[in-house]
GROMACS .gro file of C-alpha atoms in nm:
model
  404
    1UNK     CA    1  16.624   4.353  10.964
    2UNK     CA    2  16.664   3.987  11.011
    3UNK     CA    3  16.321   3.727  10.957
    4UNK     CA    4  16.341   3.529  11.261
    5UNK     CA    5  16.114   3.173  11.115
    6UNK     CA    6  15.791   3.112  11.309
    7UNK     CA    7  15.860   2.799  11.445
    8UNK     CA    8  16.121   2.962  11.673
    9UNK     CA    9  16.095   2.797  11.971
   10UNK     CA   10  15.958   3.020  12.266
   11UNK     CA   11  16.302   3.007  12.489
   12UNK     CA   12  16.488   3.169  12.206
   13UNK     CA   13  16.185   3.424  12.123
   14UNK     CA   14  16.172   3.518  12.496
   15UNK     CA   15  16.583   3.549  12.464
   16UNK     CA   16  16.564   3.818  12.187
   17UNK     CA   17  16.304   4.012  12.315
   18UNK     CA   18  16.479   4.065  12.601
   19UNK     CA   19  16.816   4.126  12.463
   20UNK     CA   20  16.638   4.328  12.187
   21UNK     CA   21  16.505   4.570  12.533
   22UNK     CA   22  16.890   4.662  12.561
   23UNK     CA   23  16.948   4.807  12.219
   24UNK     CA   24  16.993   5.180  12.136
   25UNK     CA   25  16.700   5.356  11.997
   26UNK     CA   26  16.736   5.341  11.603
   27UNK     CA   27  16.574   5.591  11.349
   28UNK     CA   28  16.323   5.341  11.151
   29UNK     CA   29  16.212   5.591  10.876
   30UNK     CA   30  16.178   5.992  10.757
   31UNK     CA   31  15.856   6.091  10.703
   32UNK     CA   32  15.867   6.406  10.436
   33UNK     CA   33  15.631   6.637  10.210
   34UNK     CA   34  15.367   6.663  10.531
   35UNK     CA   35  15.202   6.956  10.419
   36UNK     CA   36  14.900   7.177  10.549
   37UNK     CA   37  14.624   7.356  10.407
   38UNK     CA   38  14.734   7.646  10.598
   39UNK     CA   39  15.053   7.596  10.335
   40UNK     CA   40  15.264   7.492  10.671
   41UNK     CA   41  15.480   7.186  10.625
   42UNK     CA   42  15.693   6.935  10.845
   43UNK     CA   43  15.909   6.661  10.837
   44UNK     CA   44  15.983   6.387  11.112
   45UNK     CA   45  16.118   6.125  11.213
   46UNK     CA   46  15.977   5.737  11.365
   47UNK     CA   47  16.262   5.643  11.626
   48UNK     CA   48  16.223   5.272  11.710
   49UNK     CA   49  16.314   5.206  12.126
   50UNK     CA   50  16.374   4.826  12.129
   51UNK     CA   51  16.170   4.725  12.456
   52UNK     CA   52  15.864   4.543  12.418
   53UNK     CA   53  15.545   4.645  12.654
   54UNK     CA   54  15.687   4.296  12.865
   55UNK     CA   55  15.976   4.411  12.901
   56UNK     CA   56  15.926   4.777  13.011
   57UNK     CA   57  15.712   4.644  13.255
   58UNK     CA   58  15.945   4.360  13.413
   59UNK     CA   59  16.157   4.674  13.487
   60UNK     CA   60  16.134   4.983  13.714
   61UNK     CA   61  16.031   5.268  13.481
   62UNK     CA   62  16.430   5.450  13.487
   63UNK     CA   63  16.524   5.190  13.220
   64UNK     CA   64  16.262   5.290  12.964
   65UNK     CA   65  16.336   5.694  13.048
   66UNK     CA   66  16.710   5.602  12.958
   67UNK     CA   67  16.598   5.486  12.626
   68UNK     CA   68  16.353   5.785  12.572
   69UNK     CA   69  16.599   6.065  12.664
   70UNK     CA   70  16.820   5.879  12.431
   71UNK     CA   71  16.585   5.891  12.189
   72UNK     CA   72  16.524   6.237  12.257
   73UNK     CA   73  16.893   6.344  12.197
   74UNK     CA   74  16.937   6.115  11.883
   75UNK     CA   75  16.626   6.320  11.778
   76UNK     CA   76  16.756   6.656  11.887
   77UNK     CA   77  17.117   6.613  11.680
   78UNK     CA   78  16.896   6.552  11.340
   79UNK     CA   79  16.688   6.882  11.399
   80UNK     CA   80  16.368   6.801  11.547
   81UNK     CA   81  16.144   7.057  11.768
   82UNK     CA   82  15.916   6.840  11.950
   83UNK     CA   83  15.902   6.478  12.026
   84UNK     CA   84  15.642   6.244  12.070
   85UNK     CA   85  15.623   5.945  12.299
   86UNK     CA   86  15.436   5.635  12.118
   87UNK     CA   87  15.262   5.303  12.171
   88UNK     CA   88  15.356   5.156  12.552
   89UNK     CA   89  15.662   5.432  12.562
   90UNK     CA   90  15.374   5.671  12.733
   91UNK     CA   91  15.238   5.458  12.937
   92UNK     CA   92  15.574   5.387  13.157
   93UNK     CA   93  15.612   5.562  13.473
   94UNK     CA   94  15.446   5.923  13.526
   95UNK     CA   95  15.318   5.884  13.168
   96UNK     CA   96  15.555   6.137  13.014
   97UNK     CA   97  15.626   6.381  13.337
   98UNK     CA   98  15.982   6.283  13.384
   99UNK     CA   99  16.072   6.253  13.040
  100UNK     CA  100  15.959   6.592  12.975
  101UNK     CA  101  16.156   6.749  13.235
  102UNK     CA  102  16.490   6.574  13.154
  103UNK     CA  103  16.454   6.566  12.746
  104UNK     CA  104  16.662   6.827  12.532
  105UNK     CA  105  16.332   6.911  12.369
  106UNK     CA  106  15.956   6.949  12.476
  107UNK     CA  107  15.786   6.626  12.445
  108UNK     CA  108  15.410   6.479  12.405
  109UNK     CA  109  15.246   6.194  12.483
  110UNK     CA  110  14.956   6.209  12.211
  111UNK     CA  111  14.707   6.119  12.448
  112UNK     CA  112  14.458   6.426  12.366
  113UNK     CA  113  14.411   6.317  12.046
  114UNK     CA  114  14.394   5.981  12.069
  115UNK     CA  115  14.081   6.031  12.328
  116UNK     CA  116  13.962   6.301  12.041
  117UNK     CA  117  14.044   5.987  11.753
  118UNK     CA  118  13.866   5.732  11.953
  119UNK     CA  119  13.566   5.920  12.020
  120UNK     CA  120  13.536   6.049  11.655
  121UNK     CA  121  13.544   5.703  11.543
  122UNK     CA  122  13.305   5.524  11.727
  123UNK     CA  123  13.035   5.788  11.668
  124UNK     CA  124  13.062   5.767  11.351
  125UNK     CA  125  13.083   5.378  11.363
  126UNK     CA  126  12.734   5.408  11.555
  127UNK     CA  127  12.592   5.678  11.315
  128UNK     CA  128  12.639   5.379  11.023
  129UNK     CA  129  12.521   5.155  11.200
  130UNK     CA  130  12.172   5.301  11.306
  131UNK     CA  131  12.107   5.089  11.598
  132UNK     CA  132  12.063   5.409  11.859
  133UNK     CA  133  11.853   5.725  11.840
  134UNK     CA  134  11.926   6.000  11.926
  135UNK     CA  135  11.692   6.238  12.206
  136UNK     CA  136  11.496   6.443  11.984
  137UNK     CA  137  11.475   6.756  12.216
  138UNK     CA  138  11.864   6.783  12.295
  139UNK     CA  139  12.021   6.545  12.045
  140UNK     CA  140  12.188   6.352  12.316
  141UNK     CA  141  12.233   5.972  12.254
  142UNK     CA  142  11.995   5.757  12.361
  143UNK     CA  143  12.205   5.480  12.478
  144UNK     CA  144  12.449   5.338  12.751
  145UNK     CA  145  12.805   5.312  12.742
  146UNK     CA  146  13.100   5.242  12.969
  147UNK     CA  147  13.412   5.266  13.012
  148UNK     CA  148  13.700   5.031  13.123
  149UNK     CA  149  13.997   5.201  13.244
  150UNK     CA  150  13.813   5.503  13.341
  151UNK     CA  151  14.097   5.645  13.545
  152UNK     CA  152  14.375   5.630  13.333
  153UNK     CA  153  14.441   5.962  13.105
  154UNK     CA  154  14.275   5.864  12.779
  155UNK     CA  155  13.940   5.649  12.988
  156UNK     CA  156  13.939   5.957  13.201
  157UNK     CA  157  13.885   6.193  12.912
  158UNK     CA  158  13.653   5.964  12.707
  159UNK     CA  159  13.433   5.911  13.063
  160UNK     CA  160  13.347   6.297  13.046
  161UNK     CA  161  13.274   6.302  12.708
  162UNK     CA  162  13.059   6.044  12.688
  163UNK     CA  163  12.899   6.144  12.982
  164UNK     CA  164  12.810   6.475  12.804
  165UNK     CA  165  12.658   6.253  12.491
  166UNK     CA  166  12.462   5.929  12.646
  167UNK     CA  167  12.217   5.862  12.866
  168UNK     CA  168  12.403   5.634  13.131
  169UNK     CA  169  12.794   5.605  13.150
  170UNK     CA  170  12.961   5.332  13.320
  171UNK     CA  171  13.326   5.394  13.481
  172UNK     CA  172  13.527   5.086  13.519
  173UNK     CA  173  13.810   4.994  13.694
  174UNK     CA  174  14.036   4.831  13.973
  175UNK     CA  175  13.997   5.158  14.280
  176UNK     CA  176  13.653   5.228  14.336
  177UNK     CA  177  13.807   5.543  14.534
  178UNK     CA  178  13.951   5.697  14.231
  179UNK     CA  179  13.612   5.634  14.020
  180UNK     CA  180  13.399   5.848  14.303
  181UNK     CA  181  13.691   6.110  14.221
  182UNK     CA  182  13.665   6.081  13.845
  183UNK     CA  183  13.273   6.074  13.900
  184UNK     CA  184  13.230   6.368  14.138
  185UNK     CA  185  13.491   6.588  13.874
  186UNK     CA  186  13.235   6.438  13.605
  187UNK     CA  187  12.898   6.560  13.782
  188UNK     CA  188  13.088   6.910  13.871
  189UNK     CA  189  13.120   6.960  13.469
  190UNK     CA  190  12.784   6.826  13.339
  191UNK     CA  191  12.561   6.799  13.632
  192UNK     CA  192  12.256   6.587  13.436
  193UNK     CA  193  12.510   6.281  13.378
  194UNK     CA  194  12.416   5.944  13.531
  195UNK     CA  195  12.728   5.796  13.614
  196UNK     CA  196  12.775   5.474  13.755
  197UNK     CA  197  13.136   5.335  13.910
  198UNK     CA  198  13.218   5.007  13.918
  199UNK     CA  199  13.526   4.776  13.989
  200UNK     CA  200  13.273   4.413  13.897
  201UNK     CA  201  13.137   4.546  13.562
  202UNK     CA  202  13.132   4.169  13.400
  203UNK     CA  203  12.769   4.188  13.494
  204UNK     CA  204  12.680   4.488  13.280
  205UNK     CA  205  12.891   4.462  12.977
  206UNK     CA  206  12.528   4.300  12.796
  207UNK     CA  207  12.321   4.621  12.853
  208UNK     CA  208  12.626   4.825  12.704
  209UNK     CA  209  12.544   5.021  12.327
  210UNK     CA  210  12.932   5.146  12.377
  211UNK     CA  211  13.257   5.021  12.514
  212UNK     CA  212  13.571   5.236  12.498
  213UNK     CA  213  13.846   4.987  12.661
  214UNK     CA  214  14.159   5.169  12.753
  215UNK     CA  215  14.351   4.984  13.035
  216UNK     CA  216  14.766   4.938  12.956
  217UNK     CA  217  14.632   4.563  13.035
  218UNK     CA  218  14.977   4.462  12.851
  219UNK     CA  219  14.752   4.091  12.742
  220UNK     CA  220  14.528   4.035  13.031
  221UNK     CA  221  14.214   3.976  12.948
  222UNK     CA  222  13.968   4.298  13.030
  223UNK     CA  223  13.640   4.169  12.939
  224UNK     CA  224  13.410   3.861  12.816
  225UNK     CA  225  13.299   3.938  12.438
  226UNK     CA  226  13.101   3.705  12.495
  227UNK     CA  227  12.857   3.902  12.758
  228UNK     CA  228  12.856   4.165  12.538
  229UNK     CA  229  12.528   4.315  12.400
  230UNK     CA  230  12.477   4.231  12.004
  231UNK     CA  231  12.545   4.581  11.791
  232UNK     CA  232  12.773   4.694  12.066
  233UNK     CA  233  13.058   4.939  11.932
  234UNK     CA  234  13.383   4.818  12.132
  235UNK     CA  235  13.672   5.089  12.074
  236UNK     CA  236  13.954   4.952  12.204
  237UNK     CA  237  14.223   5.208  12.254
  238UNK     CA  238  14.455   5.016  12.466
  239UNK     CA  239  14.807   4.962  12.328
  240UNK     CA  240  14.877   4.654  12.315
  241UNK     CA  241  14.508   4.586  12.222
  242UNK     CA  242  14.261   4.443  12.489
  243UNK     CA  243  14.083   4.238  12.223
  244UNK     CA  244  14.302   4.028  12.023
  245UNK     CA  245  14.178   3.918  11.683
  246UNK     CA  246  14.090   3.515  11.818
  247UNK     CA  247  13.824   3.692  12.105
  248UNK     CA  248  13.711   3.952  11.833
  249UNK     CA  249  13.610   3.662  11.642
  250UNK     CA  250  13.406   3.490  11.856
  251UNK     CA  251  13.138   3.764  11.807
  252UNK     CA  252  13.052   3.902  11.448
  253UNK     CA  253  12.751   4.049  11.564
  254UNK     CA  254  12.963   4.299  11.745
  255UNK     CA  255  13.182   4.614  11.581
  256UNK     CA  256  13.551   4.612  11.776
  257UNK     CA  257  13.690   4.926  11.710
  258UNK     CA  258  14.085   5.034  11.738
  259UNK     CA  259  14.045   5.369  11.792
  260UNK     CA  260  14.027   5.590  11.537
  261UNK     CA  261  14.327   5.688  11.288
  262UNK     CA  262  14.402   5.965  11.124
  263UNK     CA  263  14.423   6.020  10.770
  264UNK     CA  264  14.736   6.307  10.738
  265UNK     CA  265  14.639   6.577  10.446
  266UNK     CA  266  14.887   6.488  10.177
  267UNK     CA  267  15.105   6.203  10.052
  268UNK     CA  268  15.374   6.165  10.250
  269UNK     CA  269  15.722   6.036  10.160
  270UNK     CA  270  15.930   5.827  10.302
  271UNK     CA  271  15.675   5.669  10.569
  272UNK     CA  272  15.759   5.280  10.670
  273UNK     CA  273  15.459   5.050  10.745
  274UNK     CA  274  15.315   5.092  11.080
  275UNK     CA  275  15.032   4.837  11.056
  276UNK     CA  276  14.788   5.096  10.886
  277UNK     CA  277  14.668   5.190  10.537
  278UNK     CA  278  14.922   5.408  10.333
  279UNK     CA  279  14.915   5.731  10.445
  280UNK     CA  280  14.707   5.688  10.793
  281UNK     CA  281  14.912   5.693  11.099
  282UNK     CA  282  14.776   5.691  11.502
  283UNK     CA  283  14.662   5.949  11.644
  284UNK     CA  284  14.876   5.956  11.917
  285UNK     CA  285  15.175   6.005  11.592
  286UNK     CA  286  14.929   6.292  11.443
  287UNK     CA  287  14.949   6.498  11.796
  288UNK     CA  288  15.301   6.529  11.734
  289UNK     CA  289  15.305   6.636  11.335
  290UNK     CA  290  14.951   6.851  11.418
  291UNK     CA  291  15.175   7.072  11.666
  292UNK     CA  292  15.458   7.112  11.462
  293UNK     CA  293  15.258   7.241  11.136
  294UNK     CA  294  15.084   7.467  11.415
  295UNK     CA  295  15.452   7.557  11.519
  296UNK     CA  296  15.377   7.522  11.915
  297UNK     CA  297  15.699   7.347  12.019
  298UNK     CA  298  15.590   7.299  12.392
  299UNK     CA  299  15.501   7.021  12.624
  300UNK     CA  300  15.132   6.920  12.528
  301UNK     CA  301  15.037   6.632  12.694
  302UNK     CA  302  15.208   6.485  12.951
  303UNK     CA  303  15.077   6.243  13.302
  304UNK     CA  304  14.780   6.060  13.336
  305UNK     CA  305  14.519   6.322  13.376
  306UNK     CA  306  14.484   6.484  12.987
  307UNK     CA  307  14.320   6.797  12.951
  308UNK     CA  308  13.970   6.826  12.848
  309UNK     CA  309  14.074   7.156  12.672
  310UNK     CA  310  14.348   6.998  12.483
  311UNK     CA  311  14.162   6.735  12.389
  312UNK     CA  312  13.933   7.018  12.238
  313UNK     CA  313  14.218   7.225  12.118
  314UNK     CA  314  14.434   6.937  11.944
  315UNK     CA  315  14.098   6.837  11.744
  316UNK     CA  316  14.027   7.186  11.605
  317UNK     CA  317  14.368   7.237  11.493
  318UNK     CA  318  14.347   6.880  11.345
  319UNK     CA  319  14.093   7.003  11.130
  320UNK     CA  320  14.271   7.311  11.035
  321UNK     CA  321  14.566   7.091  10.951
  322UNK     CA  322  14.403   6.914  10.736
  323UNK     CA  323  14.356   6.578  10.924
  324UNK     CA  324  14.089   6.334  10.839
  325UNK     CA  325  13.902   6.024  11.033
  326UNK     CA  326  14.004   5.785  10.846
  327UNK     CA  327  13.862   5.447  10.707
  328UNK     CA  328  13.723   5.290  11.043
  329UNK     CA  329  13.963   4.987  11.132
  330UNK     CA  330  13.935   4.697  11.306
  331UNK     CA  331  14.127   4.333  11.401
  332UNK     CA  332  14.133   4.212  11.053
  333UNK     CA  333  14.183   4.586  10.859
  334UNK     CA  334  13.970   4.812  10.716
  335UNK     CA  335  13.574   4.804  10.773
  336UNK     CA  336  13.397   4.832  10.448
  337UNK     CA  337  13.007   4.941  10.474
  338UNK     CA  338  12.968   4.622  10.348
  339UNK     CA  339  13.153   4.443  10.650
  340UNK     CA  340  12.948   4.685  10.909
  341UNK     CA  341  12.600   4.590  10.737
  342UNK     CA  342  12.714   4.280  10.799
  343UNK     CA  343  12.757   4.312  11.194
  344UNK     CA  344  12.423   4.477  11.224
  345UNK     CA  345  12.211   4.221  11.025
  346UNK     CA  346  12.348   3.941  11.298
  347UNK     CA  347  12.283   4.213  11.617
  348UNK     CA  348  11.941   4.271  11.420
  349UNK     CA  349  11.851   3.906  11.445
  350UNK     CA  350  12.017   3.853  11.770
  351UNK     CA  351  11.868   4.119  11.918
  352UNK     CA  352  11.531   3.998  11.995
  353UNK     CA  353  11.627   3.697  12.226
  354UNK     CA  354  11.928   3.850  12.420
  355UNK     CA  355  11.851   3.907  12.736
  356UNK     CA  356  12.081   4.211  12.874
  357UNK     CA  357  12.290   4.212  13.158
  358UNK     CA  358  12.147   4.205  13.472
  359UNK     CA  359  11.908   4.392  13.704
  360UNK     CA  360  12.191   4.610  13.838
  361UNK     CA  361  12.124   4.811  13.515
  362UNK     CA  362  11.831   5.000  13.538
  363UNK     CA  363  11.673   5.168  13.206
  364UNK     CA  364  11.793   5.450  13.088
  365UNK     CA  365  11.716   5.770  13.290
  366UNK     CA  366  11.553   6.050  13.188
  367UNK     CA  367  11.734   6.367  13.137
  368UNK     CA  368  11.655   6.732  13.100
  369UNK     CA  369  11.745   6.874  12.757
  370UNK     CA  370  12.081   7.027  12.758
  371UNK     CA  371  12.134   7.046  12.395
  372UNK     CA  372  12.400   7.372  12.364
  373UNK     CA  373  12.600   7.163  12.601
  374UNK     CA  374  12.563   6.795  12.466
  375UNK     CA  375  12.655   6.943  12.103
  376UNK     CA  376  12.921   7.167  12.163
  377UNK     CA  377  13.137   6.936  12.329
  378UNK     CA  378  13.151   6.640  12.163
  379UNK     CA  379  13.415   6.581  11.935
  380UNK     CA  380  13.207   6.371  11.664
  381UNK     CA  381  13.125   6.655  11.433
  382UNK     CA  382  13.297   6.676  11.112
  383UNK     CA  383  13.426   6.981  10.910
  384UNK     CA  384  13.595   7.062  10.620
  385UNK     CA  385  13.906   7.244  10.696
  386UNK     CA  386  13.916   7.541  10.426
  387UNK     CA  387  14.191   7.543  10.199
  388UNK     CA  388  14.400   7.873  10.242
  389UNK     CA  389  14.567   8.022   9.912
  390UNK     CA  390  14.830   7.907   9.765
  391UNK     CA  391  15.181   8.033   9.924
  392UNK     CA  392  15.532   7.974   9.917
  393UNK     CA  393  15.593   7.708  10.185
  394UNK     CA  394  15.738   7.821  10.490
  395UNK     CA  395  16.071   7.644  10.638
  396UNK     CA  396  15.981   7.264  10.754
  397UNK     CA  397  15.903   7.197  11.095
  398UNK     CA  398  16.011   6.909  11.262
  399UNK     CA  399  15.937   6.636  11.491
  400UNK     CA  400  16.046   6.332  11.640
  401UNK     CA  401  15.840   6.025  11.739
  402UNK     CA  402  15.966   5.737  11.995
  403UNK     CA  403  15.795   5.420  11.989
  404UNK     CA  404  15.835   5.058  12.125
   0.00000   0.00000   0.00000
């Protein structure tokens, strides 16, 4: 490609951007030599669609699908089984509905296991850090949590696990009508939850342990780090992020989390840099390879309401696959222990003076041990997958990701 120099001025960068929104979809690399335990292998391809999340959004939703069923033929002609829809490219529209239904092959939007990859990381992010206990009756975590774009697919599905986990969850976002739906669906499946909606949660965000931010906010600014409770965990799953690296910075007694990667289970050639350590790729990406070792060519996920079951499903065949939480990332790279001792020395000494949120947030509430149901469902265990014996490899399977 061509540099363009950073003192372009603005007319010309908004200019390309959108002329950039018109071209085809292009392969950008071959990924190769994925291989499983299981002794399963596939091979892919990253298929760049030029529109930037602006863009896609300044126009009606039948201009991106254009580009994706593109995509999806360009992806068909090299051999590919399955395609998956990446960073704002599943957002668009019905989240992945129509695509599906007009592709040339089944498609996924990754969602499942990027709720699964989120949640994985930031309970291990708050098992380093020590700052909550757990109940010691039913294990469940002593802490609140919320949150903010509770009703989209991925919020929806993090809501109900967390709910399952911590003392208090807090649903946020702009319909208060669709957060009594997600809430009453919530209290149906684990009846001891306290759940609490909200559509003004500015007020609360300093009595929070947890934040999982997942809006599609495309740069608008979700939330005041600076309200935010020293220690907090902050994943931020939204693509593009709803913390940029200049609000991150503004509090380094607080661990801002995006979402948790995956590591894949053998070196893989032929992989371009994505923004991640060598070898790690999002987890949104890992749905698509995950499904193709596991040779289930089918629509996964698809629309804004994801599948607790899938969610559960995609993250035991993860394991089985070989796939690995990887190093815990954040706005500046890779968080060393060192870096997260760090953050909870400064929420250690902060601690003691900060005075919380508001009233409106009551402490926590006691709840009746439910411990089969607390630790079954939560996605934050680890295991080993086992390695299966050596075999001759069986015919690659292969996938196709499309991403802005």
């Amino acid at each position: 490609g061509v540099a363009i120099p950073k003192g372009t001025p603005k007319f010309i960068m908004d200019r390309v951007e959108t002329v950039a929104a018109y071209m085809p979809p292009m392969v950008y690399c071959k990924m190769e030599n994925i291989v499983s335990p299981t002794g399963a292998e596939a091979e892919g391809w990253l298929i760049s669609v030029g529109g930037t999340p602006k863009e896609m959004l300044a126009r009606s939703p039948e201009f991106t699908y254009r580009r994706l069923l593109a995509a999806a033929k360009m992806a068909e002609r090299m051999g590919a089984q399955l395609m998956g829809l990446g960073a704002f490219t599943k957002v668009v529209g019905d989240a992945g509905i129509t695509v599906a239904r007009r592709a040339p092959l089944p498609v996924t939007t990754g969602n499942s296991y990027s709720a699964s990859g989120a949640l994985w990381a930031a309970a291990d992010a708050m098992r380093r850090m020590g700052l909550v206990k757990l109940h010691p009756v039913d294990k469940h975590v002593m802490a609140k949590t919320m949150v903010i774009g509770a009703t989209g697919s991925i919020g929806s599905v993090s809501a109900r696990l967390l709910a399952m986990a911590f003392d208090e969850v807090v649903i946020a976002g702009r319909d208060m009508r669709k957060l009594e739906e997600l809430k009453a669906s919530i209290l149906k499946d684990t009846p001891k939850a306290k759940v609490v909606c909200s559509t003004d949660y500015d007020a609360l965000l300093g009595d929070m342990d947890m934040i999982v931010t997942s809006t599609s906010g495309a740069g608008k600014k979700i939330l005041d780090i600076t309200k935010v409770k020293p220690g907090c965990v902050i994943t931020d799953v939204a693509r593009p992020l709803d913390l940029p690296p200049e609000e991150v910075a503004k509090r380094p007694d607080v661990l801002v989390i995006e979402s948790g990667e995956i590591e894949l289970p053998t070196k893989v050639r032929g992989l371009k840099s994505i923004g991640l350590p060598p070898n790690v790729i999002y987890a949104c990406l890992a749905e698509t390879i995950v499904l193709a070792l596991e040779g289930r060519f089918e629509v996964f996920t698809i629309g804004r309401d994801t599948e607790w079951e899938k969610v559960k499903e995609i993250y035991r065949l993860g394991l089985k696959h070989g796939m690995k939480l990887s190093a815990i990332s954040g706005a500046n790279g890779v968080y060393s222990d060192e870096d997260i001792a760090r953050v909870v020395k400064l929420a250690k000494k902060a601690l003691p003076t900060w005075k919380g949120g508001s009233a409106a947030s009551k402490a926590p509430a006691k709840r009746k041990p439910a411990a089969k149901k607390a630790a079954a469902t939560t996605p934050a265990v680890k295991a080993a997958a086992k390695k299966a014996p050596a075999k001759k490899a069986a015919p690659a399977r292969k996938a196709a990701k499309a991403a802005a």
